[in-house]
């Protein structure tokens, strides 16, 4: 009687052991799947934030260029009442200032891209 009870307990323990292994495997697969999902969501959020920051940088550079052009146009209108000779000189200096500001913006953009590992500028 004691031997048959021991065999039954051993069989029951063996059955539970297999059942526990399946539960552990299912739990491990679930943990790995949840970890991968969280990683993908995190990477997606980081990429979206970086793209938004890049868009914000480009918009700020465009706004800076628009402000510079607007200031140059306003000063040209203010100085349009002066003599034609000084007007030519002023417009030449405005062209120089505008090309200098565009060159500065291109330099800032290229240095920003090189800081973040981009190969070349698209401006």
JSON list of C-alpha atoms in Angstrom, two decimals:
[
{"chain": "A", "resi": 1, "resn": "UNK", "atom": "CA", "xyz": [0.00, 0.00, 0.00]},
{"chain": "A", "resi": 2, "resn": "UNK", "atom": "CA", "xyz": [2.79, 2.38, 0.88]},
{"chain": "A", "resi": 3, "resn": "UNK", "atom": "CA", "xyz": [4.61, 1.59, -2.35]},
{"chain": "A", "resi": 4, "resn": "UNK", "atom": "CA", "xyz": [1.55, 2.25, -4.53]},
{"chain": "A", "resi": 5, "resn": "UNK", "atom": "CA", "xyz": [0.91, 5.53, -2.67]},
{"chain": "A", "resi": 6, "resn": "UNK", "atom": "CA", "xyz": [4.51, 6.58, -3.31]},
{"chain": "A", "resi": 7, "resn": "UNK", "atom": "CA", "xyz": [4.18, 5.72, -7.02]},
{"chain": "A", "resi": 8, "resn": "UNK", "atom": "CA", "xyz": [0.98, 7.75, -7.23]},
{"chain": "A", "resi": 9, "resn": "UNK", "atom": "CA", "xyz": [2.62, 10.72, -5.48]},
{"chain": "A", "resi": 10, "resn": "UNK", "atom": "CA", "xyz": [5.64, 10.42, -7.76]},
{"chain": "A", "resi": 11, "resn": "UNK", "atom": "CA", "xyz": [3.40, 10.34, -10.85]},
{"chain": "A", "resi": 12, "resn": "UNK", "atom": "CA", "xyz": [1.40, 13.32, -9.56]},
{"chain": "A", "resi": 13, "resn": "UNK", "atom": "CA", "xyz": [4.64, 15.22, -8.81]},
{"chain": "A", "resi": 14, "resn": "UNK", "atom": "CA", "xyz": [5.99, 14.38, -12.29]},
{"chain": "A", "resi": 15, "resn": "UNK", "atom": "CA", "xyz": [2.74, 15.62, -13.90]},
{"chain": "A", "resi": 16, "resn": "UNK", "atom": "CA", "xyz": [2.86, 18.87, -11.91]},
{"chain": "A", "resi": 17, "resn": "UNK", "atom": "CA", "xyz": [6.52, 19.31, -12.82]},
{"chain": "A", "resi": 18, "resn": "UNK", "atom": "CA", "xyz": [5.68, 19.20, -16.56]},
{"chain": "A", "resi": 19, "resn": "UNK", "atom": "CA", "xyz": [2.77, 21.57, -15.98]},
{"chain": "A", "resi": 20, "resn": "UNK", "atom": "CA", "xyz": [5.09, 24.00, -14.12]},
{"chain": "A", "resi": 21, "resn": "UNK", "atom": "CA", "xyz": [7.61, 23.91, -16.98]},
{"chain": "A", "resi": 22, "resn": "UNK", "atom": "CA", "xyz": [4.88, 24.88, -19.47]},
{"chain": "A", "resi": 23, "resn": "UNK", "atom": "CA", "xyz": [3.76, 27.74, -17.22]},
{"chain": "A", "resi": 24, "resn": "UNK", "atom": "CA", "xyz": [7.35, 28.98, -16.89]},
{"chain": "A", "resi": 25, "resn": "UNK", "atom": "CA", "xyz": [7.89, 28.78, -20.67]},
{"chain": "A", "resi": 26, "resn": "UNK", "atom": "CA", "xyz": [4.64, 30.68, -21.33]},
{"chain": "A", "resi": 27, "resn": "UNK", "atom": "CA", "xyz": [5.62, 33.31, -18.74]},
{"chain": "A", "resi": 28, "resn": "UNK", "atom": "CA", "xyz": [9.09, 33.71, -20.27]},
{"chain": "A", "resi": 29, "resn": "UNK", "atom": "CA", "xyz": [7.62, 34.09, -23.78]},
{"chain": "A", "resi": 30, "resn": "UNK", "atom": "CA", "xyz": [5.14, 36.64, -22.44]},
{"chain": "A", "resi": 31, "resn": "UNK", "atom": "CA", "xyz": [7.87, 38.62, -20.67]},
{"chain": "A", "resi": 32, "resn": "UNK", "atom": "CA", "xyz": [10.05, 38.62, -23.81]},
{"chain": "A", "resi": 33, "resn": "UNK", "atom": "CA", "xyz": [7.11, 39.70, -25.99]},
{"chain": "A", "resi": 34, "resn": "UNK", "atom": "CA", "xyz": [6.16, 42.50, -23.57]},
{"chain": "A", "resi": 35, "resn": "UNK", "atom": "CA", "xyz": [9.79, 43.66, -23.38]},
{"chain": "A", "resi": 36, "resn": "UNK", "atom": "CA", "xyz": [10.13, 43.73, -27.18]},
{"chain": "A", "resi": 37, "resn": "UNK", "atom": "CA", "xyz": [6.83, 45.62, -27.50]},
{"chain": "A", "resi": 38, "resn": "UNK", "atom": "CA", "xyz": [7.88, 48.21, -24.90]},
{"chain": "A", "resi": 39, "resn": "UNK", "atom": "CA", "xyz": [11.24, 48.59, -26.68]},
{"chain": "A", "resi": 40, "resn": "UNK", "atom": "CA", "xyz": [9.60, 49.14, -30.07]},
{"chain": "A", "resi": 41, "resn": "UNK", "atom": "CA", "xyz": [7.18, 51.70, -28.59]},
{"chain": "A", "resi": 42, "resn": "UNK", "atom": "CA", "xyz": [10.06, 53.52, -26.84]},
{"chain": "A", "resi": 43, "resn": "UNK", "atom": "CA", "xyz": [12.20, 53.62, -29.99]},
{"chain": "A", "resi": 44, "resn": "UNK", "atom": "CA", "xyz": [9.22, 54.90, -32.01]},
{"chain": "A", "resi": 45, "resn": "UNK", "atom": "CA", "xyz": [8.56, 57.67, -29.48]},
{"chain": "A", "resi": 46, "resn": "UNK", "atom": "CA", "xyz": [12.25, 58.68, -29.49]},
{"chain": "A", "resi": 47, "resn": "UNK", "atom": "CA", "xyz": [12.34, 58.78, -33.32]},
{"chain": "A", "resi": 48, "resn": "UNK", "atom": "CA", "xyz": [9.16, 60.92, -33.42]},
{"chain": "A", "resi": 49, "resn": "UNK", "atom": "CA", "xyz": [10.60, 63.33, -30.84]},
{"chain": "A", "resi": 50, "resn": "UNK", "atom": "CA", "xyz": [13.88, 63.63, -32.79]},
{"chain": "A", "resi": 51, "resn": "UNK", "atom": "CA", "xyz": [12.01, 64.28, -36.04]},
{"chain": "A", "resi": 52, "resn": "UNK", "atom": "CA", "xyz": [9.91, 66.96, -34.33]},
{"chain": "A", "resi": 53, "resn": "UNK", "atom": "CA", "xyz": [13.07, 68.59, -32.96]},
{"chain": "A", "resi": 54, "resn": "UNK", "atom": "CA", "xyz": [14.66, 68.55, -36.43]},
{"chain": "A", "resi": 55, "resn": "UNK", "atom": "CA", "xyz": [11.51, 70.12, -37.89]},
{"chain": "A", "resi": 56, "resn": "UNK", "atom": "CA", "xyz": [11.56, 72.76, -35.15]},
{"chain": "A", "resi": 57, "resn": "UNK", "atom": "CA", "xyz": [15.23, 73.56, -35.94]},
{"chain": "A", "resi": 58, "resn": "UNK", "atom": "CA", "xyz": [14.48, 73.94, -39.63]},
{"chain": "A", "resi": 59, "resn": "UNK", "atom": "CA", "xyz": [11.44, 76.14, -38.92]},
{"chain": "A", "resi": 60, "resn": "UNK", "atom": "CA", "xyz": [13.52, 78.36, -36.63]},
{"chain": "A", "resi": 61, "resn": "UNK", "atom": "CA", "xyz": [16.20, 78.70, -39.32]},
{"chain": "A", "resi": 62, "resn": "UNK", "atom": "CA", "xyz": [13.53, 79.59, -41.87]},
{"chain": "A", "resi": 63, "resn": "UNK", "atom": "CA", "xyz": [12.01, 82.13, -39.46]},
{"chain": "A", "resi": 64, "resn": "UNK", "atom": "CA", "xyz": [15.44, 83.66, -38.92]},
{"chain": "A", "resi": 65, "resn": "UNK", "atom": "CA", "xyz": [15.96, 83.97, -42.68]},
{"chain": "A", "resi": 66, "resn": "UNK", "atom": "CA", "xyz": [12.50, 85.55, -43.13]},
{"chain": "A", "resi": 67, "resn": "UNK", "atom": "CA", "xyz": [13.20, 88.06, -40.34]},
{"chain": "A", "resi": 68, "resn": "UNK", "atom": "CA", "xyz": [16.56, 88.99, -41.88]},
{"chain": "A", "resi": 69, "resn": "UNK", "atom": "CA", "xyz": [15.00, 89.49, -45.33]},
{"chain": "A", "resi": 70, "resn": "UNK", "atom": "CA", "xyz": [12.15, 91.51, -43.80]},
{"chain": "A", "resi": 71, "resn": "UNK", "atom": "CA", "xyz": [14.58, 93.75, -41.89]},
{"chain": "A", "resi": 72, "resn": "UNK", "atom": "CA", "xyz": [16.61, 94.29, -45.07]},
{"chain": "A", "resi": 73, "resn": "UNK", "atom": "CA", "xyz": [13.45, 95.17, -47.02]},
{"chain": "A", "resi": 74, "resn": "UNK", "atom": "CA", "xyz": [12.30, 97.62, -44.32]},
{"chain": "A", "resi": 75, "resn": "UNK", "atom": "CA", "xyz": [15.68, 99.37, -44.27]},
{"chain": "A", "resi": 76, "resn": "UNK", "atom": "CA", "xyz": [15.64, 99.52, -48.08]},
{"chain": "A", "resi": 77, "resn": "UNK", "atom": "CA", "xyz": [12.20, 101.19, -48.02]},
{"chain": "A", "resi": 78, "resn": "UNK", "atom": "CA", "xyz": [13.36, 103.63, -45.33]},
{"chain": "A", "resi": 79, "resn": "UNK", "atom": "CA", "xyz": [16.44, 104.54, -47.35]},
{"chain": "A", "resi": 80, "resn": "UNK", "atom": "CA", "xyz": [14.58, 104.75, -50.67]},
{"chain": "A", "resi": 81, "resn": "UNK", "atom": "CA", "xyz": [14.08, 108.51, -50.18]},
{"chain": "A", "resi": 82, "resn": "UNK", "atom": "CA", "xyz": [17.83, 109.14, -50.39]},
{"chain": "A", "resi": 83, "resn": "UNK", "atom": "CA", "xyz": [19.83, 109.76, -53.55]},
{"chain": "A", "resi": 84, "resn": "UNK", "atom": "CA", "xyz": [20.07, 107.09, -56.23]},
{"chain": "A", "resi": 85, "resn": "UNK", "atom": "CA", "xyz": [23.85, 106.80, -55.80]},
{"chain": "A", "resi": 86, "resn": "UNK", "atom": "CA", "xyz": [23.57, 105.99, -52.08]},
{"chain": "A", "resi": 87, "resn": "UNK", "atom": "CA", "xyz": [20.66, 103.68, -52.89]},
{"chain": "A", "resi": 88, "resn": "UNK", "atom": "CA", "xyz": [22.91, 101.58, -55.14]},
{"chain": "A", "resi": 89, "resn": "UNK", "atom": "CA", "xyz": [25.55, 101.42, -52.40]},
{"chain": "A", "resi": 90, "resn": "UNK", "atom": "CA", "xyz": [22.92, 100.42, -49.82]},
{"chain": "A", "resi": 91, "resn": "UNK", "atom": "CA", "xyz": [21.44, 97.72, -52.01]},
{"chain": "A", "resi": 92, "resn": "UNK", "atom": "CA", "xyz": [24.91, 96.28, -52.64]},
{"chain": "A", "resi": 93, "resn": "UNK", "atom": "CA", "xyz": [25.58, 96.24, -48.90]},
{"chain": "A", "resi": 94, "resn": "UNK", "atom": "CA", "xyz": [22.18, 94.61, -48.37]},
{"chain": "A", "resi": 95, "resn": "UNK", "atom": "CA", "xyz": [23.10, 91.89, -50.86]},
{"chain": "A", "resi": 96, "resn": "UNK", "atom": "CA", "xyz": [26.34, 91.31, -48.99]},
{"chain": "A", "resi": 97, "resn": "UNK", "atom": "CA", "xyz": [24.52, 91.18, -45.65]},
{"chain": "A", "resi": 98, "resn": "UNK", "atom": "CA", "xyz": [21.92, 88.79, -47.04]},
{"chain": "A", "resi": 99, "resn": "UNK", "atom": "CA", "xyz": [24.53, 86.47, -48.55]},
{"chain": "A", "resi": 100, "resn": "UNK", "atom": "CA", "xyz": [26.45, 86.61, -45.26]},
{"chain": "A", "resi": 101, "resn": "UNK", "atom": "CA", "xyz": [23.32, 85.67, -43.28]},
{"chain": "A", "resi": 102, "resn": "UNK", "atom": "CA", "xyz": [22.44, 82.86, -45.69]},
{"chain": "A", "resi": 103, "resn": "UNK", "atom": "CA", "xyz": [26.04, 81.60, -45.46]},
{"chain": "A", "resi": 104, "resn": "UNK", "atom": "CA", "xyz": [25.82, 81.71, -41.67]},
{"chain": "A", "resi": 105, "resn": "UNK", "atom": "CA", "xyz": [22.56, 79.75, -41.69]},
{"chain": "A", "resi": 106, "resn": "UNK", "atom": "CA", "xyz": [24.07, 77.15, -44.06]},
{"chain": "A", "resi": 107, "resn": "UNK", "atom": "CA", "xyz": [27.13, 76.86, -41.81]},
{"chain": "A", "resi": 108, "resn": "UNK", "atom": "CA", "xyz": [24.95, 76.42, -38.70]},
{"chain": "A", "resi": 109, "resn": "UNK", "atom": "CA", "xyz": [22.83, 73.83, -40.48]},
{"chain": "A", "resi": 110, "resn": "UNK", "atom": "CA", "xyz": [25.87, 71.85, -41.67]},
{"chain": "A", "resi": 111, "resn": "UNK", "atom": "CA", "xyz": [27.51, 71.96, -38.24]},
{"chain": "A", "resi": 112, "resn": "UNK", "atom": "CA", "xyz": [24.23, 70.82, -36.69]},
{"chain": "A", "resi": 113, "resn": "UNK", "atom": "CA", "xyz": [23.99, 67.92, -39.16]},
{"chain": "A", "resi": 114, "resn": "UNK", "atom": "CA", "xyz": [27.62, 66.94, -38.60]},
{"chain": "A", "resi": 115, "resn": "UNK", "atom": "CA", "xyz": [27.03, 66.95, -34.85]},
{"chain": "A", "resi": 116, "resn": "UNK", "atom": "CA", "xyz": [24.19, 64.48, -35.30]},
{"chain": "A", "resi": 117, "resn": "UNK", "atom": "CA", "xyz": [26.07, 62.23, -37.71]},
{"chain": "A", "resi": 118, "resn": "UNK", "atom": "CA", "xyz": [24.48, 63.24, -41.04]},
{"chain": "A", "resi": 119, "resn": "UNK", "atom": "CA", "xyz": [26.82, 63.01, -44.01]},
{"chain": "A", "resi": 120, "resn": "UNK", "atom": "CA", "xyz": [25.99, 66.17, -45.94]},
{"chain": "A", "resi": 121, "resn": "UNK", "atom": "CA", "xyz": [23.72, 69.19, -45.89]},
{"chain": "A", "resi": 122, "resn": "UNK", "atom": "CA", "xyz": [20.51, 69.34, -47.91]},
{"chain": "A", "resi": 123, "resn": "UNK", "atom": "CA", "xyz": [20.25, 73.14, -47.98]}
]
